[in-house]
CSV table of C-alpha atoms in Angstrom, one decimal:
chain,number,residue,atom,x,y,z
A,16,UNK,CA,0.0,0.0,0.0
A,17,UNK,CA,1.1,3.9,-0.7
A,18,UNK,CA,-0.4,6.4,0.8
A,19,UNK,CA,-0.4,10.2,-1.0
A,20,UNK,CA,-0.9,13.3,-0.1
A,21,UNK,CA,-3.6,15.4,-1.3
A,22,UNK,CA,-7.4,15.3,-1.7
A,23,UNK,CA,-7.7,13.9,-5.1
A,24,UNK,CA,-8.8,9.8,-4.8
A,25,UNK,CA,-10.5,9.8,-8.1
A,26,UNK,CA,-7.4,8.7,-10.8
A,27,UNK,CA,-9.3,10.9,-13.4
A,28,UNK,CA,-9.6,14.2,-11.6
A,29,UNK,CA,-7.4,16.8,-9.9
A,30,UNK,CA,-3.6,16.2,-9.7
A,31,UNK,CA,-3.8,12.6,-10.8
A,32,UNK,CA,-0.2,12.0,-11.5
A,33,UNK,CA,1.4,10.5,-8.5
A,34,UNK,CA,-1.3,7.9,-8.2
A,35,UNK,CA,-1.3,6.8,-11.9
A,36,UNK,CA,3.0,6.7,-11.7
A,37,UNK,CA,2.2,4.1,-8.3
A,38,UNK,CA,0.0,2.0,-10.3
A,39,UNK,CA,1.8,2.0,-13.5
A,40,UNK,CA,4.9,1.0,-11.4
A,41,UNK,CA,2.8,-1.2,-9.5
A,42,UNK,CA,1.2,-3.3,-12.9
A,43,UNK,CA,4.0,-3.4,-15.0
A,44,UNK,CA,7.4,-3.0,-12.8
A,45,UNK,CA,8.7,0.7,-14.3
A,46,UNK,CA,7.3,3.9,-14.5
A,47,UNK,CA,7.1,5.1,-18.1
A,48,UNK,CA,7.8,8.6,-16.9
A,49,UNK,CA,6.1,11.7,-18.8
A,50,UNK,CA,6.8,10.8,-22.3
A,51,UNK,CA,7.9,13.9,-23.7
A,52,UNK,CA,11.3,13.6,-25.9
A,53,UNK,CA,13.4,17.1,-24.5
A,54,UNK,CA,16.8,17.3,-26.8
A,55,UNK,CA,19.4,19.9,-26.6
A,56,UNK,CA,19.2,21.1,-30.3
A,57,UNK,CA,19.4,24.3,-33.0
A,58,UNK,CA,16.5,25.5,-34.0
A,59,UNK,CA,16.7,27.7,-37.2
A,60,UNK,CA,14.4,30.5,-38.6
A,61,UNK,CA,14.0,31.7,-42.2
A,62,UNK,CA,11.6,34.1,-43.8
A,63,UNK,CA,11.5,35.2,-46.6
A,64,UNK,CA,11.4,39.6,-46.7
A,65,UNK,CA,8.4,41.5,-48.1
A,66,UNK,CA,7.0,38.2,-49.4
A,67,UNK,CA,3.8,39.9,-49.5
A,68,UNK,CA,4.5,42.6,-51.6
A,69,UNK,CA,7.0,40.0,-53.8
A,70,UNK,CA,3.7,38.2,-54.8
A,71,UNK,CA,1.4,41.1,-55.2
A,72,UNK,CA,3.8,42.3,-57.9
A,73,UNK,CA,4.5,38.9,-59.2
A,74,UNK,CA,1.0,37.4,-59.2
A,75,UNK,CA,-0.2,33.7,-58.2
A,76,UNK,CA,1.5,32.2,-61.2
A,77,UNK,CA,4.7,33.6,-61.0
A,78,UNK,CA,4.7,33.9,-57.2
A,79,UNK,CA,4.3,30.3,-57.0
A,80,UNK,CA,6.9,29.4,-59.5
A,81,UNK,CA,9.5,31.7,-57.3
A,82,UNK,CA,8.9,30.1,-53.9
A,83,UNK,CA,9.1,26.6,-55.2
A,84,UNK,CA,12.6,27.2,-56.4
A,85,UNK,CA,13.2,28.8,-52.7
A,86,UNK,CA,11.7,25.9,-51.4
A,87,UNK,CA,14.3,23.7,-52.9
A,88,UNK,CA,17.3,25.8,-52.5
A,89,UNK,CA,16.6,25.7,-49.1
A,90,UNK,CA,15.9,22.1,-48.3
A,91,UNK,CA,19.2,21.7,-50.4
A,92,UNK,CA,20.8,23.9,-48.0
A,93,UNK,CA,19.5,22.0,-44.8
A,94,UNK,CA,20.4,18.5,-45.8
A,95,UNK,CA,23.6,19.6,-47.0
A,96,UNK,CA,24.6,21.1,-43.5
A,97,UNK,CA,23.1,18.2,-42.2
A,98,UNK,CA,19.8,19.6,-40.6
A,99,UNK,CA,16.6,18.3,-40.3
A,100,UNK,CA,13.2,20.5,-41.9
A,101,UNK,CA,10.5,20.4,-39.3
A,102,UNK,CA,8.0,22.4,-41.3
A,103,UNK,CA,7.1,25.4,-43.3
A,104,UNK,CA,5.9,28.3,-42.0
A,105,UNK,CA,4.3,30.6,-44.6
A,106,UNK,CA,7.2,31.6,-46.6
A,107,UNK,CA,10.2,30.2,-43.9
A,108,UNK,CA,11.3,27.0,-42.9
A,109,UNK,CA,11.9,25.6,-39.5
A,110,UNK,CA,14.8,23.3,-39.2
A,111,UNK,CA,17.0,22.0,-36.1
A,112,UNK,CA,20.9,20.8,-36.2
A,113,UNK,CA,22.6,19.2,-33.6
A,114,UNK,CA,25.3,21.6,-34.5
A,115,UNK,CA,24.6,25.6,-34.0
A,116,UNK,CA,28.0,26.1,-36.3
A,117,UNK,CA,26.0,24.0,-38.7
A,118,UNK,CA,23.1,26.1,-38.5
A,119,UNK,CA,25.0,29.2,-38.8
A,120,UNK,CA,26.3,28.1,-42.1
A,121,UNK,CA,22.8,26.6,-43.2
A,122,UNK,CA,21.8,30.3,-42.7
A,123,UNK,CA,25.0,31.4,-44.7
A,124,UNK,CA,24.6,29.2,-47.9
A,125,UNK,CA,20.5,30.0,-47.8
A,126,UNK,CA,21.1,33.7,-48.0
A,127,UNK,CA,24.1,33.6,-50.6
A,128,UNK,CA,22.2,30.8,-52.9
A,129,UNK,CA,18.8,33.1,-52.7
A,130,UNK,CA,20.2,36.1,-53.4
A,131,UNK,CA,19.9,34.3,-57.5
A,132,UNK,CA,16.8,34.3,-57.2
A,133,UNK,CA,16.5,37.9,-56.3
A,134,UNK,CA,15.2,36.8,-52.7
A,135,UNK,CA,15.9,38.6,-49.6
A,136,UNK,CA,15.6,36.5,-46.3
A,137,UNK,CA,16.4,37.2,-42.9
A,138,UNK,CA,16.8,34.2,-40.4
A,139,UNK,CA,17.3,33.7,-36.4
A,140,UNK,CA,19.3,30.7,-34.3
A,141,UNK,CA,18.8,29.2,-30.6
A,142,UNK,CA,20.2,27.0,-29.2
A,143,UNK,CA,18.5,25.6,-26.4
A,144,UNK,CA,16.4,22.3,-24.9
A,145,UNK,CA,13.2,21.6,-27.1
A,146,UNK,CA,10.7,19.1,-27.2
A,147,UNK,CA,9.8,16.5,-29.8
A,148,UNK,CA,6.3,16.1,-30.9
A,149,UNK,CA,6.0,13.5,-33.2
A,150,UNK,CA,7.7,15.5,-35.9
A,151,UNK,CA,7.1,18.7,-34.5
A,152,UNK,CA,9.1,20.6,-32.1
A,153,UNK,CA,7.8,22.9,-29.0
A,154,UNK,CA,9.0,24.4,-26.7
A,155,UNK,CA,10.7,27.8,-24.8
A,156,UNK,CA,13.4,27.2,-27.0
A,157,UNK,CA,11.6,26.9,-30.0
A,158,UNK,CA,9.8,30.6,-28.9
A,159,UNK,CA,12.9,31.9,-28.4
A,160,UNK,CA,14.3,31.1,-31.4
A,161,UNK,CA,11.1,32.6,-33.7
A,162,UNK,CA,11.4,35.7,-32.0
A,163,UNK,CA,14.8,36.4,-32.6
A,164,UNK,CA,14.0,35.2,-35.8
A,165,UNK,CA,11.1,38.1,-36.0
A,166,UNK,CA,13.8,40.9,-34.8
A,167,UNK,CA,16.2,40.3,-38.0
A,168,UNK,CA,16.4,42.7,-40.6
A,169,UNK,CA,16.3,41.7,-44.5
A,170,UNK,CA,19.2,39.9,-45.5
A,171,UNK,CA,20.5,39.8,-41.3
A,172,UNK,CA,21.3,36.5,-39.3
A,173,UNK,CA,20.8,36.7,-35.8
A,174,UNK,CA,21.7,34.2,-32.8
A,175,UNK,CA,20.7,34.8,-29.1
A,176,UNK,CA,23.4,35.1,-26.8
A,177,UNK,CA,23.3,31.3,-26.0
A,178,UNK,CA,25.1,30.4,-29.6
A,179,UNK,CA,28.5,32.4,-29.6
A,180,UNK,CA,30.0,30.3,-26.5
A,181,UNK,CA,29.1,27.3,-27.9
A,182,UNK,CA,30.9,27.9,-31.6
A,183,UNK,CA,34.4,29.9,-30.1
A,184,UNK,CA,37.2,28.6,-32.0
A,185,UNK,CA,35.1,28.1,-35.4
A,186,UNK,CA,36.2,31.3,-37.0
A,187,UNK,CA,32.5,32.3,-36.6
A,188,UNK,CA,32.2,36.3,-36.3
A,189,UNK,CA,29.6,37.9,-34.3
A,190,UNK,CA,28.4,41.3,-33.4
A,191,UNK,CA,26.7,42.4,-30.2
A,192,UNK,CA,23.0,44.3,-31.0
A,193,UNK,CA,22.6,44.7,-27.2
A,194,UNK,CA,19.9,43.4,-25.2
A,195,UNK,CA,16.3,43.1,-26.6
A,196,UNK,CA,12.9,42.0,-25.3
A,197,UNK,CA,11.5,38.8,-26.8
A,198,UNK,CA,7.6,38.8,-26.4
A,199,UNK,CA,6.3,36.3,-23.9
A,200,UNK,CA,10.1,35.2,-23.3
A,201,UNK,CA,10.6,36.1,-19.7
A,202,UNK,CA,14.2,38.3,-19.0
A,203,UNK,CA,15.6,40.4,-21.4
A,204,UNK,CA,18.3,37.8,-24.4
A,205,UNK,CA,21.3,39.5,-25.9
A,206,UNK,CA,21.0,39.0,-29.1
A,207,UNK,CA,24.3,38.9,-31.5
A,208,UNK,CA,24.2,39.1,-35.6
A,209,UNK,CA,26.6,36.7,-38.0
A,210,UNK,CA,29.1,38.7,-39.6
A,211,UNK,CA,30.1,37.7,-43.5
């Protein structure tokens, strides 16, 4: 027998966790604990700039045609620097690395191979703890990385403060844009933009 603390005797109401760990444990010898997948992982941001406008001016046909070959120059780019494309998000990608050198180049060879195409992107990097969902991926550190993502200008690459320590001695340039305010992020993130 184990006795809890707490009100709840019911295992489908109120804070029914500890009970269903003891009888899992209980019925099949291990706890299964919560099931979410956390990894230490890259999370990289493109967007395409003034994409809007691009395809007023372009129309449907043309527009289309345009962010197909993006599309593929991109994915290109990611499996190259050995990344993995989580999903597409209006006219961006979201892909992680297990590398945030790796992702800083990713974000290098996207710009450089779009700029043929007459495409301007901008792009932000974290680095950080995020959850798996299937083939999703949630998490502060996923947040974190959109919204640095969000405070690039055209053609810029920005990484929160968390990436420069963990590339030093890769040649990797960076320069400080001071401390920012991510919305909904709590604390203020030095944010630092990826010179050449």
């Amino acid at each position: 027998m184990v006795e809890l603390r707490g009100p709840d005797a019911l295992y489908w109401v109120g804070d029914t966790s500890p009970m269903l760990d003891e009888i899992e444990e209980f019925t099949t010898g291990v706890r299964g604990g919560s099931g979410t997948e956390r990894v230490l992982a890259t999370v990289l941001f493109t967007d395409i700039v003034g994409s809007t406008d691009r395809a007023a001016k372009l129309g449907d046909g043309r527009w289309r045609d345009l962010l197909d070959r993006h599309d593929q120059s991109v994915r290109t780019q990611i499996e190259r620097y050995r990344g993995r494309e989580v999903k597409t998000v209006g006219d961006g990608f979201v892909a992680t690395f297990d590398s945030p050198g790796r992702a800083i180049e990713c974000a290098l060879a996207i710009r450089e191979n779009l700029k043929g195409f007459d495409i301007d992107v901008r792009a932000g990097i974290h680095t950080g703890e995020i959850e798996v969902r299937g083939g999703d991926v949630a998490g502060m550190a996923v947040h974190i990385g959109a919204r640095v993502s969000a405070l690039a200008s055209p053609g810029e690459i920005l990484v929160s403060g968390a990436v420069p320590p963990l590339v030093v001695g890769s040649g990797i340039e960076f320069e400080d844009r001071g401390e920012r305010e991510l919305k909904g992020v709590p604390e203020s993130w030095r944010l630092f933009r990826v010179e050449g």
